[in-house]
């Protein structure tokens, strides 16, 4: 081999985690695009955060700002972790066992066949993570409801209909309602995800106007 071509040959033979070097370009490009998107989306939030910090600091209420910030972060992270576990466990449970007749798709004779059922199994983790991130961001907006629930104070006046303290309806009930709404939303989203899985796997079979549900989907 020509000594002048040896460095190029060694460069082409290197790999990252088993991927050939020729595939490094698209991989790096995808990573850069993801970081750019995250960076662009984070700029408005960072500017708003800096403005809020400057305003609270000018009034001497840094503790109020930090309490609000940490409540948002902890609530968002907690909701995201709970949602991720909820989504991922249900998706994996729906794809348990072996599919006797997997759905295989091929665009043409020259391209390899794609096992849709196996692809859906691989997508369970990233889909769960992405949806959990959205749930966490949405849940962080309920920070005031959480603080009111944690610092609830009785009013000293009882409701004449149920005998509960009036503070229950101002501090406790909104928190319970928010938790129930979160669980209900996760359940509906999970149902929309697992229903197509059961159809693709053949666990739910539609024949005209009739529907057959296999024991694995019951």
Coordinates of N, CA and C in Angstrom, one line a residue:
X1 N 0.9 -1.2 0.0 CA 0.0 0.0 0.0 C 0.9 1.2 0.0
X2 N 0.5 2.3 -0.8 CA 1.2 3.5 -0.8 C 1.2 4.2 0.5
X3 N 2.4 4.6 1.0 CA 2.5 5.2 2.3 C 1.7 6.5 2.4
X4 N 1.5 7.2 1.2 CA 0.8 8.5 1.2 C -0.7 8.2 1.4
X5 N -1.2 7.0 1.1 CA -2.6 6.7 1.3 C -2.9 6.0 2.6
X6 N -1.9 5.7 3.4 CA -2.1 5.0 4.6 C -3.0 5.8 5.6
X7 N -2.7 7.1 5.9 CA -3.6 7.8 6.8 C -5.1 7.8 6.4
X8 N -5.3 8.0 5.1 CA -6.7 7.9 4.6 C -7.3 6.6 4.9
X9 N -6.6 5.5 4.6 CA -7.1 4.2 4.8 C -7.4 3.9 6.3
X10 N -6.5 4.4 7.2 CA -6.8 4.2 8.6 C -8.0 5.0 9.1
X11 N -8.1 6.2 8.5 CA -9.3 7.0 8.9 C -10.6 6.4 8.5
X12 N -10.6 5.8 7.3 CA -11.8 5.1 6.9 C -12.1 3.8 7.6
X13 N -11.1 3.2 8.2 CA -11.3 2.0 9.0 C -11.8 2.2 10.4
X14 N -11.7 3.5 10.9 CA -12.1 3.7 12.3 C -13.6 3.7 12.3
X15 N -14.1 3.6 13.6 CA -15.6 3.5 13.7 C -15.9 4.1 15.1
X16 N -17.2 4.5 15.3 CA -17.7 4.9 16.5 C -18.8 4.0 17.0
X17 N -18.6 3.2 18.0 CA -19.6 2.3 18.6 C -20.1 1.3 17.5
X18 N -19.2 0.9 16.7 CA -19.5 -0.1 15.7 C -20.0 0.4 14.4
X19 N -20.2 1.8 14.3 CA -20.6 2.4 13.1 C -19.5 2.7 12.2
X20 N -19.5 2.4 10.9 CA -18.4 2.8 10.0 C -18.2 4.3 10.0
X21 N -17.0 4.7 9.7 CA -16.7 6.1 9.7 C -17.5 6.8 8.6
X22 N -17.9 6.2 7.5 CA -18.6 6.8 6.5 C -20.0 7.2 7.0
X23 N -20.4 6.7 8.1 CA -21.7 7.0 8.6 C -21.6 8.1 9.7
X24 N -20.4 8.5 10.0 CA -20.2 9.5 11.0 C -20.8 10.9 10.6
X25 N -20.7 11.2 9.4 CA -21.2 12.5 8.9 C -22.7 12.7 9.2
X26 N -23.6 11.8 8.8 CA -25.1 12.0 9.1 C -25.3 12.0 10.6
X27 N -24.6 11.1 11.3 CA -24.8 11.1 12.8 C -24.4 12.4 13.5
X28 N -23.3 12.9 13.1 CA -22.8 14.2 13.7 C -23.8 15.3 13.3
X29 N -24.3 15.3 12.0 CA -25.2 16.3 11.6 C -26.5 16.2 12.3
X30 N -27.0 15.0 12.6 CA -28.2 14.9 13.4 C -28.1 15.4 14.8
X31 N -26.9 15.1 15.4 CA -26.7 15.6 16.8 C -26.6 17.1 16.8
X32 N -25.9 17.7 15.8 CA -25.8 19.2 15.7 C -27.2 19.8 15.5
X33 N -28.0 19.2 14.7 CA -29.4 19.8 14.4 C -30.2 19.7 15.7
X34 N -30.1 18.6 16.5 CA -30.8 18.5 17.7 C -30.4 19.5 18.7
X35 N -29.1 19.7 18.8 CA -28.6 20.7 19.8 C -29.0 22.2 19.3
X36 N -29.0 22.4 18.0 CA -29.4 23.7 17.6 C -30.9 24.0 17.9
X37 N -31.7 23.0 17.7 CA -33.1 23.1 18.0 C -33.4 23.4 19.5
X38 N -32.7 22.6 20.3 CA -32.8 22.7 21.7 C -32.3 24.1 22.2
X39 N -31.2 24.6 21.6 CA -30.7 25.9 21.9 C -31.6 27.0 21.5
X40 N -32.2 26.9 20.3 CA -33.1 28.0 19.9 C -34.3 28.0 20.7
X41 N -34.8 26.8 21.1 CA -36.0 26.8 22.0 C -35.7 27.2 23.4
X42 N -34.5 27.1 23.8 CA -34.1 27.5 25.2 C -33.8 29.0 25.3
X43 N -33.5 29.7 24.3 CA -33.2 31.1 24.3 C -34.3 31.9 24.9
X44 N -35.6 31.8 24.4 CA -36.6 32.7 25.0 C -36.8 32.4 26.5
X45 N -36.8 31.1 26.9 CA -36.9 30.8 28.3 C -35.8 31.3 29.2
X46 N -34.6 31.3 28.6 CA -33.4 31.8 29.4 C -33.5 33.4 29.5
X47 N -34.0 34.0 28.5 CA -34.2 35.5 28.5 C -35.2 35.8 29.6
X48 N -36.4 35.1 29.5 CA -37.4 35.4 30.5 C -37.0 35.1 31.9
X49 N -36.2 34.0 32.1 CA -35.7 33.7 33.4 C -34.7 34.8 33.9
X50 N -33.9 35.3 33.1 CA -33.0 36.4 33.5 C -33.7 37.6 33.8
X51 N -34.8 38.0 33.1 CA -35.6 39.2 33.3 C -36.3 39.0 34.7
X52 N -36.8 37.9 34.9 CA -37.5 37.6 36.2 C -36.6 37.7 37.4
X53 N -35.4 37.2 37.2 CA -34.4 37.2 38.3 C -34.0 38.7 38.6
X54 N -33.8 39.5 37.5 CA -33.4 40.9 37.7 C -34.5 41.6 38.4
X55 N -35.8 41.4 38.0 CA -36.9 42.1 38.6 C -37.1 41.7 40.1
X56 N -37.0 40.4 40.4 CA -37.2 40.0 41.8 C -36.0 40.5 42.7
X57 N -34.8 40.5 42.1 CA -33.7 40.9 42.8 C -33.8 42.4 43.2
X58 N -34.3 43.2 42.2 CA -34.4 44.6 42.5 C -35.4 44.9 43.6
X59 N -36.4 44.0 43.8 CA -37.3 44.2 44.9 C -36.9 43.5 46.2
X60 N -35.8 42.7 46.1 CA -35.4 42.0 47.3 C -36.1 40.8 47.6
X61 N -36.7 40.2 46.6 CA -37.5 38.9 46.8 C -36.8 37.8 46.0
X62 N -35.5 37.6 46.2 CA -34.8 36.5 45.6 C -35.3 35.2 46.0
X63 N -35.7 35.1 47.3 CA -36.2 33.8 47.9 C -37.5 33.4 47.2
X64 N -38.3 34.4 46.9 CA -39.6 34.1 46.2 C -39.3 33.5 44.8
X65 N -38.4 34.1 44.1 CA -38.0 33.7 42.8 C -37.4 32.2 42.8
X66 N -36.5 32.0 43.8 CA -35.9 30.7 43.9 C -36.9 29.6 44.3
X67 N -37.9 29.9 45.1 CA -38.9 29.0 45.5 C -39.8 28.6 44.3
X68 N -40.1 29.6 43.5 CA -40.9 29.4 42.3 C -40.2 28.5 41.3
X69 N -38.9 28.9 41.1 CA -38.1 28.2 40.1 C -37.9 26.7 40.5
X70 N -37.5 26.5 41.8 CA -37.3 25.1 42.2 C -38.6 24.3 42.2
X71 N -39.7 24.9 42.5 CA -41.0 24.2 42.5 C -41.3 23.8 41.1
X72 N -41.1 24.7 40.1 CA -41.3 24.3 38.7 C -40.4 23.2 38.2
X73 N -39.1 23.3 38.6 CA -38.2 22.2 38.2 C -38.5 20.9 38.8
X74 N -38.8 20.9 40.1 CA -39.1 19.6 40.8 C -40.4 19.0 40.3
X75 N -41.4 19.9 40.1 CA -42.7 19.4 39.6 C -42.5 18.8 38.2
X76 N -41.8 19.6 37.3 CA -41.7 19.1 36.0 C -40.9 17.8 35.9
X77 N -39.8 17.7 36.6 CA -39.0 16.5 36.6 C -39.8 15.3 37.2
X78 N -40.5 15.6 38.3 CA -41.2 14.5 38.9 C -42.3 14.0 38.0
X79 N -43.1 14.9 37.3 CA -44.1 14.5 36.4 C -43.6 13.8 35.2
X80 N -42.4 14.3 34.7 CA -41.8 13.7 33.5 C -41.3 12.2 33.8
X81 N -40.7 12.0 35.0 CA -40.3 10.7 35.4 C -41.5 9.7 35.5
X82 N -42.5 10.2 36.2 CA -43.7 9.4 36.4 C -44.4 9.1 35.0
X83 N -44.5 10.1 34.1 CA -45.0 9.9 32.8 C -44.2 8.9 32.0
X84 N -42.9 9.0 32.1 CA -42.0 8.1 31.3 C -42.2 6.7 31.8
X85 N -42.2 6.4 33.1 CA -42.5 5.1 33.6 C -43.8 4.6 33.2
X86 N -44.8 5.4 33.2 CA -46.2 5.0 32.8 C -46.3 4.6 31.4
X87 N -45.7 5.5 30.5 CA -45.7 5.2 29.1 C -44.9 4.0 28.7
X88 N -43.7 3.9 29.2 CA -42.8 2.8 28.8 C -43.2 1.5 29.3
X89 N -43.7 1.4 30.5 CA -44.2 0.1 31.1 C -45.4 -0.4 30.3
X90 N -46.3 0.5 30.0 CA -47.5 0.1 29.2 C -47.1 -0.3 27.8
X91 N -46.2 0.4 27.1 CA -45.8 0.1 25.8 C -45.1 -1.3 25.7
X92 N -44.2 -1.5 26.7 CA -43.5 -2.7 26.7 C -44.4 -3.9 27.1
X93 N -45.3 -3.6 27.9 CA -46.3 -4.7 28.3 C -47.2 -5.0 27.1
X94 N -47.5 -4.0 26.3 CA -48.4 -4.3 25.1 C -47.6 -5.1 24.0
X95 N -46.2 -5.0 24.1 CA -45.4 -5.7 23.0 C -44.7 -6.9 23.6
X96 N -45.3 -7.5 24.7 CA -44.7 -8.7 25.2 C -45.0 -9.9 24.3
X97 N -44.1 -10.9 24.5 CA -44.4 -12.1 23.7 C -43.8 -12.1 22.3
X98 N -44.0 -13.1 21.6 CA -43.6 -13.3 20.2 C -44.8 -13.0 19.3
X99 N -44.5 -12.3 18.2 CA -45.6 -12.1 17.2 C -45.5 -13.2 16.2
X100 N -46.5 -14.0 16.0 CA -46.5 -15.1 15.1 C -46.5 -14.7 13.6
X101 N -47.1 -13.6 13.3 CA -47.2 -13.1 12.0 C -46.8 -11.6 11.9
X102 N -45.5 -11.3 12.0 CA -45.1 -9.9 12.0 C -45.4 -9.2 10.7
X103 N -45.6 -7.9 10.8 CA -45.9 -7.1 9.6 C -44.5 -6.6 9.0
X104 N -44.2 -7.1 7.8 CA -43.0 -6.8 7.2 C -43.3 -5.9 5.9
X105 N -42.6 -4.8 5.8 CA -42.8 -3.9 4.6 C -41.5 -3.8 3.8
X106 N -41.7 -3.8 2.5 CA -40.5 -3.6 1.6 C -40.9 -2.6 0.5
X107 N -40.1 -1.6 0.3 CA -40.5 -0.6 -0.7 C -40.3 -1.2 -2.1
X108 N -39.2 -1.9 -2.3 CA -38.9 -2.5 -3.6 C -38.0 -3.7 -3.3
X109 N -37.7 -4.4 -4.4 CA -36.9 -5.7 -4.2 C -35.5 -5.4 -3.9
X110 N -35.0 -4.2 -4.1 CA -33.6 -3.9 -3.8 C -33.3 -3.4 -2.4
X111 N -34.4 -3.0 -1.7 CA -34.2 -2.5 -0.4 C -34.5 -3.6 0.6
X112 N -33.9 -3.6 1.8 CA -34.2 -4.6 2.8 C -35.6 -4.5 3.4
X113 N -36.1 -5.5 3.8 CA -37.4 -5.5 4.4 C -37.4 -5.0 5.8
X114 N -38.4 -4.3 6.2 CA -38.5 -3.7 7.5 C -39.6 -4.3 8.3
X115 N -39.2 -4.9 9.5 CA -40.2 -5.5 10.4 C -40.8 -4.4 11.3
X116 N -42.1 -4.1 10.9 CA -42.8 -3.0 11.6 C -42.9 -3.2 13.1
X117 N -43.3 -4.5 13.4 CA -43.5 -4.8 14.9 C -42.2 -4.6 15.7
X118 N -41.1 -5.0 15.1 CA -39.8 -4.9 15.8 C -39.4 -3.4 15.8
X119 N -39.7 -2.6 14.8 CA -39.4 -1.2 14.8 C -40.2 -0.5 15.9
X120 N -41.5 -0.9 16.0 CA -42.3 -0.2 17.1 C -41.8 -0.6 18.5
X121 N -41.2 -1.8 18.6 CA -40.6 -2.1 19.9 C -39.4 -1.2 20.2
X122 N -38.6 -0.9 19.2 CA -37.4 -0.1 19.4 C -37.8 1.4 19.6
X123 N -39.0 1.8 19.1 CA -39.4 3.2 19.3 C -40.1 3.4 20.7
X124 N -40.3 2.4 21.4 CA -41.0 2.6 22.7 C -40.2 3.5 23.7
X125 N -38.9 3.3 23.7 CA -38.1 4.2 24.6 C -38.0 5.6 24.2
X126 N -37.7 6.0 22.9 CA -37.6 7.4 22.6 C -39.0 8.0 22.6
X127 N -40.0 7.3 22.2 CA -41.4 7.9 22.2 C -41.8 8.2 23.6
X128 N -41.5 7.3 24.5 CA -41.9 7.5 25.9 C -41.1 8.7 26.5
X129 N -39.8 8.8 26.1 CA -39.0 10.0 26.6 C -39.5 11.3 26.1
X130 N -39.9 11.3 24.8 CA -40.3 12.6 24.2 C -41.7 13.0 24.8
X131 N -42.6 12.1 24.9 CA -43.9 12.5 25.5 C -43.8 12.8 27.0
X132 N -42.9 12.1 27.7 CA -42.7 12.5 29.1 C -42.1 13.9 29.2
X133 N -41.2 14.3 28.3 CA -40.7 15.6 28.3 C -41.8 16.7 28.2
X134 N -42.7 16.4 27.2 CA -43.8 17.3 27.0 C -44.7 17.4 28.2
X135 N -45.0 16.3 28.9 CA -45.8 16.2 30.1 C -45.1 17.0 31.2
X136 N -43.8 16.8 31.3 CA -43.1 17.6 32.4 C -43.1 19.1 32.2
X137 N -43.0 19.5 31.0 CA -43.0 21.0 30.7 C -44.4 21.5 31.0
X138 N -45.4 20.7 30.6 CA -46.8 21.2 30.8 C -47.2 21.2 32.3
X139 N -46.7 20.1 33.0 CA -47.0 20.0 34.5 C -46.3 21.1 35.3
X140 N -45.2 21.6 34.8 CA -44.5 22.6 35.6 C -45.3 23.9 35.8
X141 N -46.2 24.1 34.9 CA -47.0 25.3 34.9 C -48.0 25.3 36.1
X142 N -48.2 24.1 36.8 CA -49.1 24.0 37.9 C -48.3 24.2 39.2
X143 N -47.2 25.0 39.2 CA -46.4 25.1 40.4 C -47.2 25.8 41.5
X144 N -48.0 26.8 41.2 CA -48.8 27.5 42.2 C -49.8 26.6 42.9
X145 N -50.4 25.7 42.2 CA -51.3 24.7 42.8 C -50.6 23.8 43.8
X146 N -49.3 23.4 43.4 CA -48.6 22.5 44.3 C -48.2 23.3 45.6
X147 N -47.7 24.5 45.4 CA -47.4 25.3 46.6 C -48.6 25.5 47.5
X148 N -49.7 25.8 46.9 CA -50.9 26.0 47.8 C -51.3 24.7 48.5
X149 N -51.1 23.6 47.8 CA -51.4 22.3 48.4 C -50.4 22.0 49.6
X150 N -49.2 22.2 49.4 CA -48.2 21.9 50.4 C -48.3 22.9 51.6
X151 N -48.7 24.1 51.3 CA -48.8 25.1 52.4 C -50.3 25.5 52.7
X152 N -51.1 24.5 52.6 CA -52.6 24.7 52.9 C -52.8 25.1 54.4
X153 N -53.7 26.0 54.5 CA -54.0 26.5 55.9 C -55.5 26.5 56.1
X154 N -56.0 26.0 57.2 CA -57.5 26.0 57.4 C -58.0 27.4 57.6
X155 N -59.2 27.6 57.2 CA -59.9 28.9 57.3 C -60.6 29.0 58.7
X156 N -60.8 27.9 59.3 CA -61.6 27.9 60.5 C -63.1 28.0 60.4
X157 N -63.5 27.9 59.1 CA -65.0 27.9 58.8 C -65.3 26.6 58.1
X158 N -66.3 25.9 58.5 CA -66.7 24.7 58.0 C -67.8 24.8 56.9
X159 N -67.7 24.0 55.9 CA -68.8 24.0 54.9 C -70.1 23.4 55.4
X160 N -71.2 24.1 55.3 CA -72.4 23.5 56.0 C -73.0 22.3 55.3
X161 N -72.6 22.0 54.0 CA -73.1 20.9 53.3 C -72.3 19.6 53.7
X162 N -71.0 19.7 53.7 CA -70.2 18.5 53.9 C -69.4 18.5 55.2
X163 N -69.4 19.6 55.9 CA -68.6 19.7 57.1 C -67.1 19.9 57.0
X164 N -66.6 20.2 55.8 CA -65.2 20.3 55.6 C -64.8 21.8 55.8
X165 N -63.6 22.0 56.2 CA -63.1 23.3 56.3 C -63.0 24.0 54.9
X166 N -63.4 25.3 54.8 CA -63.4 26.0 53.5 C -62.1 26.0 52.9
X167 N -61.0 25.9 53.6 CA -59.7 25.9 53.0 C -59.4 24.7 52.2
X168 N -60.2 23.6 52.4 CA -60.0 22.4 51.6 C -60.3 22.7 50.1
X169 N -61.3 23.5 49.9 CA -61.7 23.8 48.5 C -60.8 24.8 47.8
X170 N -60.0 25.5 48.6 CA -59.1 26.5 48.0 C -57.7 25.9 47.8
X171 N -57.3 25.0 48.7 CA -55.9 24.5 48.7 C -55.8 23.0 48.3
X172 N -56.6 22.2 48.9 CA -56.4 20.7 48.8 C -57.1 20.2 47.5
X173 N -58.4 20.6 47.3 CA -59.1 20.1 46.2 C -58.5 20.4 44.8
X174 N -58.0 21.6 44.6 CA -57.3 21.9 43.3 C -56.1 21.0 43.0
X175 N -55.3 20.7 44.1 CA -54.2 19.7 43.9 C -54.6 18.3 43.6
X176 N -55.7 17.9 44.2 CA -56.2 16.5 43.9 C -56.8 16.5 42.5
X177 N -57.5 17.5 42.1 CA -58.0 17.6 40.8 C -56.9 17.6 39.7
X178 N -55.8 18.3 40.0 CA -54.7 18.4 39.0 C -54.0 17.0 38.9
X179 N -53.9 16.3 40.0 CA -53.3 14.9 40.0 C -54.2 14.0 39.2
X180 N -55.5 14.0 39.4 CA -56.4 13.2 38.7 C -56.4 13.5 37.2
X181 N -56.3 14.8 36.9 CA -56.3 15.2 35.5 C -55.0 14.7 34.8
X182 N -53.9 14.7 35.5 CA -52.6 14.2 35.0 C -52.7 12.7 34.7
X183 N -53.2 11.9 35.6 CA -53.3 10.5 35.5 C -54.3 10.2 34.3
X184 N -55.4 10.9 34.2 CA -56.4 10.7 33.2 C -55.8 11.0 31.8
X185 N -55.0 12.1 31.7 CA -54.3 12.4 30.4 C -53.3 11.3 30.0
X186 N -52.5 10.8 31.0 CA -51.6 9.8 30.7 C -52.3 8.5 30.2
X187 N -53.4 8.2 30.8 CA -54.2 7.0 30.5 C -54.7 7.1 29.0
X188 N -55.2 8.3 28.7 CA -55.8 8.5 27.3 C -54.7 8.4 26.3
X189 N -53.5 9.1 26.6 CA -52.4 9.0 25.6 C -51.9 7.6 25.5
X190 N -51.8 6.9 26.6 CA -51.3 5.5 26.5 C -52.3 4.6 25.7
X191 N -53.6 4.8 25.9 CA -54.6 4.1 25.1 C -54.4 4.3 23.6
X192 N -54.2 5.6 23.2 CA -54.0 5.9 21.8 C -52.7 5.3 21.2
X193 N -51.8 5.0 22.1 CA -50.5 4.4 21.6 C -50.6 2.9 21.6
X194 N -51.2 2.2 22.6 CA -51.2 0.8 22.6 C -52.3 0.2 21.7
X195 N -53.3 0.9 21.4 CA -54.4 0.4 20.5 C -53.8 0.0 19.1
X196 N -53.1 0.9 18.5 CA -52.5 0.5 17.2 C -51.5 -0.6 17.3
X197 N -50.8 -0.7 18.4 CA -49.8 -1.8 18.6 C -50.6 -3.2 18.6
X198 N -51.7 -3.2 19.3 CA -52.4 -4.5 19.4 C -52.9 -4.8 18.0
X199 N -53.3 -3.8 17.2 CA -53.8 -4.1 15.8 C -52.7 -4.6 14.9
X200 N -51.5 -4.0 15.0 CA -50.4 -4.4 14.2 C -49.9 -5.8 14.6
X201 N -49.9 -6.1 15.9 CA -49.4 -7.4 16.4 C -50.4 -8.5 16.1
X202 N -51.6 -8.1 15.8 CA -52.7 -9.2 15.6 C -53.4 -9.6 16.9
X203 N -53.1 -8.8 18.0 CA -53.8 -9.2 19.2 C -55.3 -8.7 19.2
X204 N -55.6 -7.7 18.4 CA -56.9 -7.3 18.2 C -57.2 -7.4 16.7
X205 N -58.2 -8.2 16.3 CA -58.5 -8.5 14.9 C -59.8 -7.9 14.6
X206 N -59.9 -7.1 13.5 CA -61.1 -6.5 13.0 C -61.6 -7.2 11.8
X207 N -62.8 -7.8 11.9 CA -63.4 -8.5 10.7 C -64.8 -7.9 10.5
X208 N -64.7 -6.9 9.5 CA -66.0 -6.2 9.2 C -66.5 -5.4 10.4
X209 N -67.6 -5.7 10.9 CA -68.2 -5.0 12.0 C -67.9 -5.7 13.4
X210 N -67.2 -6.8 13.3 CA -66.9 -7.6 14.5 C -65.4 -7.4 14.9
X211 N -65.1 -7.6 16.1 CA -63.8 -7.4 16.7 C -63.5 -8.5 17.6
X212 N -62.3 -9.2 17.3 CA -61.8 -10.3 18.2 C -60.6 -9.8 19.0
X213 N -60.7 -10.0 20.3 CA -59.6 -9.6 21.2 C -59.0 -10.9 21.7
X214 N -57.7 -11.0 21.4 CA -56.9 -12.2 21.9 C -56.7 -12.1 23.4
X215 N -56.4 -13.2 24.1 CA -56.2 -13.1 25.5 C -55.0 -12.2 25.9
X216 N -54.0 -12.1 25.0 CA -52.8 -11.3 25.3 C -53.2 -9.8 25.4
X217 N -54.3 -9.4 24.8 CA -54.7 -8.0 24.8 C -55.8 -7.7 25.8
X218 N -56.4 -8.7 26.4 CA -57.5 -8.5 27.3 C -57.0 -7.9 28.6

